[in-house]
PDB file of C-alpha atoms in Angstrom:
ATOM      1  CA  PRO A 241      -7.889  25.776  19.752  1.00 60.00           C
ATOM      2  CA  ALA A 242      -9.431  28.995  18.364  1.00 58.00           C
ATOM      3  CA  ASP A 243      -9.596  30.339  14.999  1.00 60.00           C
ATOM      4  CA  HIS A 244      -8.393  33.884  13.755  1.00 59.00           C
ATOM      5  CA  ARG A 245     -11.783  35.456  15.252  1.00 60.00           C
ATOM      6  CA  GLY A 246     -11.076  33.921  18.527  1.00 57.00           C
ATOM      7  CA  GLU A 247     -14.054  31.198  18.377  1.00 61.00           C
ATOM      8  CA  ALA A 248     -13.448  27.689  19.213  1.00 64.00           C
ATOM      9  CA  MET A 249     -12.688  25.566  16.136  1.00 79.00           C
ATOM     10  CA  THR A 250     -14.469  22.018  15.696  1.00 89.00           C
ATOM     11  CA  LEU A 251     -12.369  18.822  15.137  1.00 92.00           C
ATOM     12  CA  LEU A 252     -13.220  19.139  11.128  1.00 94.00           C
ATOM     13  CA  GLU A 253     -12.455  22.704  10.996  1.00 94.00           C
ATOM     14  CA  ARG A 254      -8.996  22.139  12.606  1.00 93.00           C
ATOM     15  CA  PHE A 255      -8.679  19.152  10.232  1.00 96.00           C
ATOM     16  CA  LEU A 256      -9.770  20.997   7.245  1.00 96.00           C
ATOM     17  CA  ALA A 257      -7.197  23.886   8.313  1.00 96.00           C
ATOM     18  CA  ARG A 258      -4.306  21.613   7.572  1.00 97.00           C
ATOM     19  CA  VAL A 259      -5.395  20.252   3.973  1.00 98.00           C
ATOM     20  CA  ARG A 260      -4.448  21.696   0.527  1.00 98.00           C
ATOM     21  CA  VAL A 261      -6.083  20.790  -2.609  1.00 98.00           C
ATOM     22  CA  ASP A 262      -3.925  19.862  -5.161  1.00 97.00           C
ATOM     23  CA  ALA A 263      -5.832  20.911  -8.536  1.00 97.00           C
ATOM     24  CA  LEU A 264      -3.617  18.834 -10.873  1.00 97.00           C
ATOM     25  CA  SER A 265      -4.197  15.380  -9.237  1.00 97.00           C
ATOM     26  CA  GLY A 266      -7.161  16.220  -7.155  1.00 97.00           C
ATOM     27  CA  CYS A 267      -5.543  15.258  -3.929  1.00 98.00           C
ATOM     28  CA  HIS A 268      -6.243  16.623  -0.760  1.00 98.00           C
ATOM     29  CA  VAL A 269      -3.106  16.852   0.778  1.00 98.00           C
ATOM     30  CA  TRP A 270      -2.455  17.087   4.393  1.00 98.00           C
ATOM     31  CA  THR A 271      -0.220  19.392   5.389  1.00 98.00           C
ATOM     32  CA  GLY A 272      -0.044  18.762   9.170  1.00 96.00           C
ATOM     33  CA  GLY A 273       2.171  16.422  10.857  1.00 95.00           C
ATOM     34  CA  LEU A 274       3.267  13.151   9.282  1.00 96.00           C
ATOM     35  CA  THR A 275       4.045   9.633  10.724  1.00 96.00           C
ATOM     36  CA  ASP A 276       7.443   7.879  10.247  1.00 95.00           C
ATOM     37  CA  LYS A 277       5.891   6.376   7.246  1.00 93.00           C
ATOM     38  CA  GLY A 278       4.735   9.510   5.717  1.00 95.00           C
ATOM     39  CA  TYR A 279       1.057   9.194   6.768  1.00 96.00           C
ATOM     40  CA  GLY A 280      -0.771  12.478   7.777  1.00 97.00           C
ATOM     41  CA  SER A 281      -1.197  12.264  11.738  1.00 96.00           C
ATOM     42  CA  PHE A 282      -4.184  14.493  13.389  1.00 94.00           C
ATOM     43  CA  TYR A 283      -4.253  15.071  17.340  1.00 92.00           C
ATOM     44  CA  ILE A 284      -7.905  14.541  18.505  1.00 89.00           C
ATOM     45  CA  GLY A 285      -7.030  15.147  22.299  1.00 82.00           C
ATOM     46  CA  GLY A 286      -6.484  13.210  25.335  1.00 76.00           C
ATOM     47  CA  ARG A 287      -2.931  12.696  24.004  1.00 78.00           C
ATOM     48  CA  ARG A 288      -4.269  10.790  21.003  1.00 86.00           C
ATOM     49  CA  TYR A 289      -3.011  10.879  17.435  1.00 93.00           C
ATOM     50  CA  VAL A 290      -4.539   9.003  14.386  1.00 95.00           C
ATOM     51  CA  ARG A 291      -3.534   8.848  10.993  1.00 96.00           C
ATOM     52  CA  ALA A 292      -5.578  11.528   9.297  1.00 97.00           C
ATOM     53  CA  HIS A 293      -6.952   9.525   6.132  1.00 98.00           C
ATOM     54  CA  ARG A 294      -8.363   7.092   8.621  1.00 97.00           C
ATOM     55  CA  TRP A 295      -9.913  10.122  10.431  1.00 96.00           C
ATOM     56  CA  ILE A 296     -11.590  11.739   7.651  1.00 97.00           C
ATOM     57  CA  TRP A 297     -12.849   8.263   6.339  1.00 97.00           C
ATOM     58  CA  GLU A 298     -14.703   7.681   9.428  1.00 96.00           C
ATOM     59  CA  HIS A 299     -15.712  11.013   9.931  1.00 95.00           C
ATOM     60  CA  THR A 300     -17.679  11.051   6.488  1.00 96.00           C
ATOM     61  CA  ARG A 301     -18.132   7.300   5.667  1.00 97.00           C
ATOM     62  CA  GLY A 302     -18.328   5.664   8.836  1.00 97.00           C
ATOM     63  CA  SER A 303     -16.428   2.947  10.720  1.00 97.00           C
ATOM     64  CA  ILE A 304     -13.727   0.993   9.105  1.00 98.00           C
ATOM     65  CA  PRO A 305     -14.040  -2.965   9.699  1.00 97.00           C
ATOM     66  CA  SER A 306     -11.147  -4.421  11.149  1.00 96.00           C
ATOM     67  CA  HIS A 307     -10.355  -6.692   8.460  1.00 97.00           C
ATOM     68  CA  LEU A 308     -10.077  -3.678   5.943  1.00 98.00           C
ATOM     69  CA  GLU A 309      -7.993  -0.735   5.752  1.00 97.00           C
ATOM     70  CA  PRO A 310      -8.360   2.350   3.397  1.00 97.00           C
ATOM     71  CA  ASP A 311      -5.906   2.392   0.474  1.00 97.00           C
ATOM     72  CA  HIS A 312      -4.922   5.260  -1.301  1.00 96.00           C
ATOM     73  CA  THR A 313      -5.796   4.621  -5.004  1.00 95.00           C
ATOM     74  CA  CYS A 314      -3.786   7.781  -5.956  1.00 95.00           C
ATOM     75  CA  ARG A 315      -0.725   6.322  -4.006  1.00 93.00           C
ATOM     76  CA  ASN A 316      -0.079   9.448  -2.277  1.00 96.00           C
ATOM     77  CA  ARG A 317       0.198   8.778   1.508  1.00 96.00           C
ATOM     78  CA  ARG A 318      -0.579  12.544   2.331  1.00 97.00           C
ATOM     79  CA  CYS A 319      -3.757  12.300   0.411  1.00 98.00           C
ATOM     80  CA  VAL A 320      -7.159  12.563   2.839  1.00 98.00           C
ATOM     81  CA  ASN A 321      -9.307  12.827  -0.146  1.00 98.00           C
ATOM     82  CA  VAL A 322     -11.971  10.075   0.601  1.00 98.00           C
ATOM     83  CA  ASP A 323     -12.708   9.682  -3.239  1.00 98.00           C
ATOM     84  CA  HIS A 324      -9.102   8.392  -3.594  1.00 98.00           C
ATOM     85  CA  MET A 325      -9.590   5.689  -0.991  1.00 98.00           C
ATOM     86  CA  GLU A 326     -11.033   2.191  -1.104  1.00 97.00           C
ATOM     87  CA  LEU A 327     -11.403  -0.137   1.811  1.00 98.00           C
ATOM     88  CA  VAL A 328      -9.512  -3.327   0.976  1.00 97.00           C
ATOM     89  CA  THR A 329      -7.904  -6.232   3.241  1.00 96.00           C
ATOM     90  CA  HIS A 330      -3.902  -5.502   4.015  1.00 92.00           C
ATOM     91  CA  ARG A 331      -2.834  -8.164   1.621  1.00 88.00           C
ATOM     92  CA  VAL A 332      -4.472  -6.232  -1.398  1.00 92.00           C
ATOM     93  CA  ASN A 333      -3.170  -2.953  -0.110  1.00 92.00           C
ATOM     94  CA  VAL A 334       0.498  -4.136  -0.003  1.00 87.00           C
ATOM     95  CA  ARG A 335       0.003  -5.976  -3.470  1.00 86.00           C
ATOM     96  CA  ARG A 336      -1.082  -2.675  -5.006  1.00 89.00           C
ATOM     97  CA  GLY A 337       1.989  -1.105  -3.591  1.00 86.00           C
ATOM     98  CA  GLU A 338       5.504  -0.272  -5.135  1.00 84.00           C
ATOM     99  CA  ALA A 339       7.463  -2.472  -2.657  1.00 84.00           C
ATOM    100  CA  PRO A 340       9.632  -5.078  -4.058  1.00 87.00           C
ATOM    101  CA  ALA A 341       7.289  -7.860  -3.277  1.00 81.00           C
ATOM    102  CA  ALA A 342       4.399  -6.251  -4.665  1.00 84.00           C
ATOM    103  CA  VAL A 343       6.005  -5.347  -7.772  1.00 86.00           C
ATOM    104  CA  ASN A 344       7.360  -9.041  -7.873  1.00 85.00           C
ATOM    105  CA  ALA A 345       3.495 -10.365  -7.202  1.00 82.00           C
ATOM    106  CA  ARG A 346       2.588  -8.413 -10.269  1.00 84.00           C
ATOM    107  CA  ARG A 347       4.921  -9.831 -12.809  1.00 90.00           C
ATOM    108  CA  THR A 348       3.839 -12.277 -15.421  1.00 92.00           C
ATOM    109  CA  LEU A 349       7.012 -13.064 -17.051  1.00 94.00           C
ATOM    110  CA  CYS A 350      10.519 -14.339 -15.927  1.00 94.00           C
ATOM    111  CA  LEU A 351      13.437 -12.647 -16.766  1.00 93.00           C
ATOM    112  CA  HIS A 352      13.462 -14.307 -19.793  1.00 95.00           C
ATOM    113  CA  GLY A 353      10.315 -13.613 -21.028  1.00 95.00           C
ATOM    114  CA  HIS A 354       8.442 -16.858 -20.297  1.00 95.00           C
ATOM    115  CA  PRO A 355       5.510 -17.196 -18.447  1.00 94.00           C
ATOM    116  CA  LEU A 356       5.357 -17.422 -14.615  1.00 94.00           C
ATOM    117  CA  ASP A 357       3.143 -20.541 -15.151  1.00 95.00           C
ATOM    118  CA  GLY A 358       4.263 -22.880 -12.215  1.00 93.00           C
ATOM    119  CA  VAL A 359       3.518 -22.398  -8.341  1.00 91.00           C
ATOM    120  CA  ARG A 360       5.653 -24.067  -5.789  1.00 91.00           C
ATOM    121  CA  ALA A 361       4.245 -26.392  -3.089  1.00 90.00           C
ATOM    122  CA  ASP A 362       3.763 -23.354  -0.610  1.00 89.00           C
ATOM    123  CA  GLY A 363       0.903 -22.345  -3.194  1.00 85.00           C
ATOM    124  CA  GLU A 364       2.336 -19.060  -3.255  1.00 79.00           C
ATOM    125  CA  THR A 365       5.770 -18.973  -4.928  1.00 86.00           C
ATOM    126  CA  ARG A 366       5.261 -18.523  -8.894  1.00 90.00           C
ATOM    127  CA  PHE A 367       8.180 -19.901 -11.198  1.00 94.00           C
ATOM    128  CA  CYS A 368       8.560 -20.243 -14.852  1.00 94.00           C
ATOM    129  CA  LYS A 369       8.547 -24.169 -15.738  1.00 96.00           C
ATOM    130  CA  VAL A 370      10.683 -23.610 -18.768  1.00 96.00           C
ATOM    131  CA  CYS A 371      13.583 -21.977 -17.088  1.00 95.00           C
ATOM    132  CA  ALA A 372      13.037 -24.496 -14.198  1.00 95.00           C
ATOM    133  CA  ARG A 373      13.325 -27.568 -17.040  1.00 96.00           C
ATOM    134  CA  VAL A 374      16.534 -25.603 -18.501  1.00 95.00           C
ATOM    135  CA  SER A 375      18.112 -25.692 -15.092  1.00 95.00           C
ATOM    136  CA  LYS A 376      17.260 -29.158 -14.064  1.00 95.00           C
ATOM    137  CA  ARG A 377      18.933 -30.421 -17.235  1.00 95.00           C
ATOM    138  CA  SER A 378      21.925 -28.474 -16.590  1.00 94.00           C
ATOM    139  CA  TYR A 379      22.285 -29.465 -13.164  1.00 94.00           C
ATOM    140  CA  LYS A 380      21.849 -33.202 -13.988  1.00 94.00           C
ATOM    141  CA  GLN A 381      24.496 -32.757 -16.760  1.00 93.00           C
ATOM    142  CA  ARG A 382      27.104 -31.213 -14.392  1.00 93.00           C
ATOM    143  CA  GLN A 383      26.398 -34.123 -11.989  1.00 93.00           C
ATOM    144  CA  ARG A 384      27.192 -36.846 -14.690  1.00 91.00           C
ATOM    145  CA  GLN A 385      30.465 -34.969 -15.640  1.00 91.00           C
ATOM    146  CA  GLU A 386      31.467 -34.845 -12.260  1.00 90.00           C
ATOM    147  CA  ALA A 387      30.685 -38.557 -11.651  1.00 90.00           C
ATOM    148  CA  THR A 388      33.049 -39.595 -14.452  1.00 87.00           C
ATOM    149  CA  ALA A 389      35.700 -37.025 -13.910  1.00 77.00           C
TER     150      ALA A 389
END
């Protein structure tokens, strides 16, 4: 590809031509193509597309270790500002998000306002000990009533 002067553009120039800086948020918003999940998509030749935020990270900061991924701390998937990214594990990245599992993982109280202070045998699932005791008592009481009826 060539620029308006007819000169060949470098990959970085092509990349930057698809970025708009949002003065309010500081995000460098990708205006080019997007993946089905809303991340910027950048063609680097040879029928190869890469995620724009990953390409700019590697271009400016170096390679991304295989066990890490860039997390958008601004929560904007179209942002390619490396100052708005942090390399984290996939687990950390997911938990920082807004998916139901991530929101639930950040909860500290049950629906009745008690602390989620118990952990199930799987070592992952948290529960409220107060509500579990109430539920168990109620269950046992129903069982006794059914047995005498």
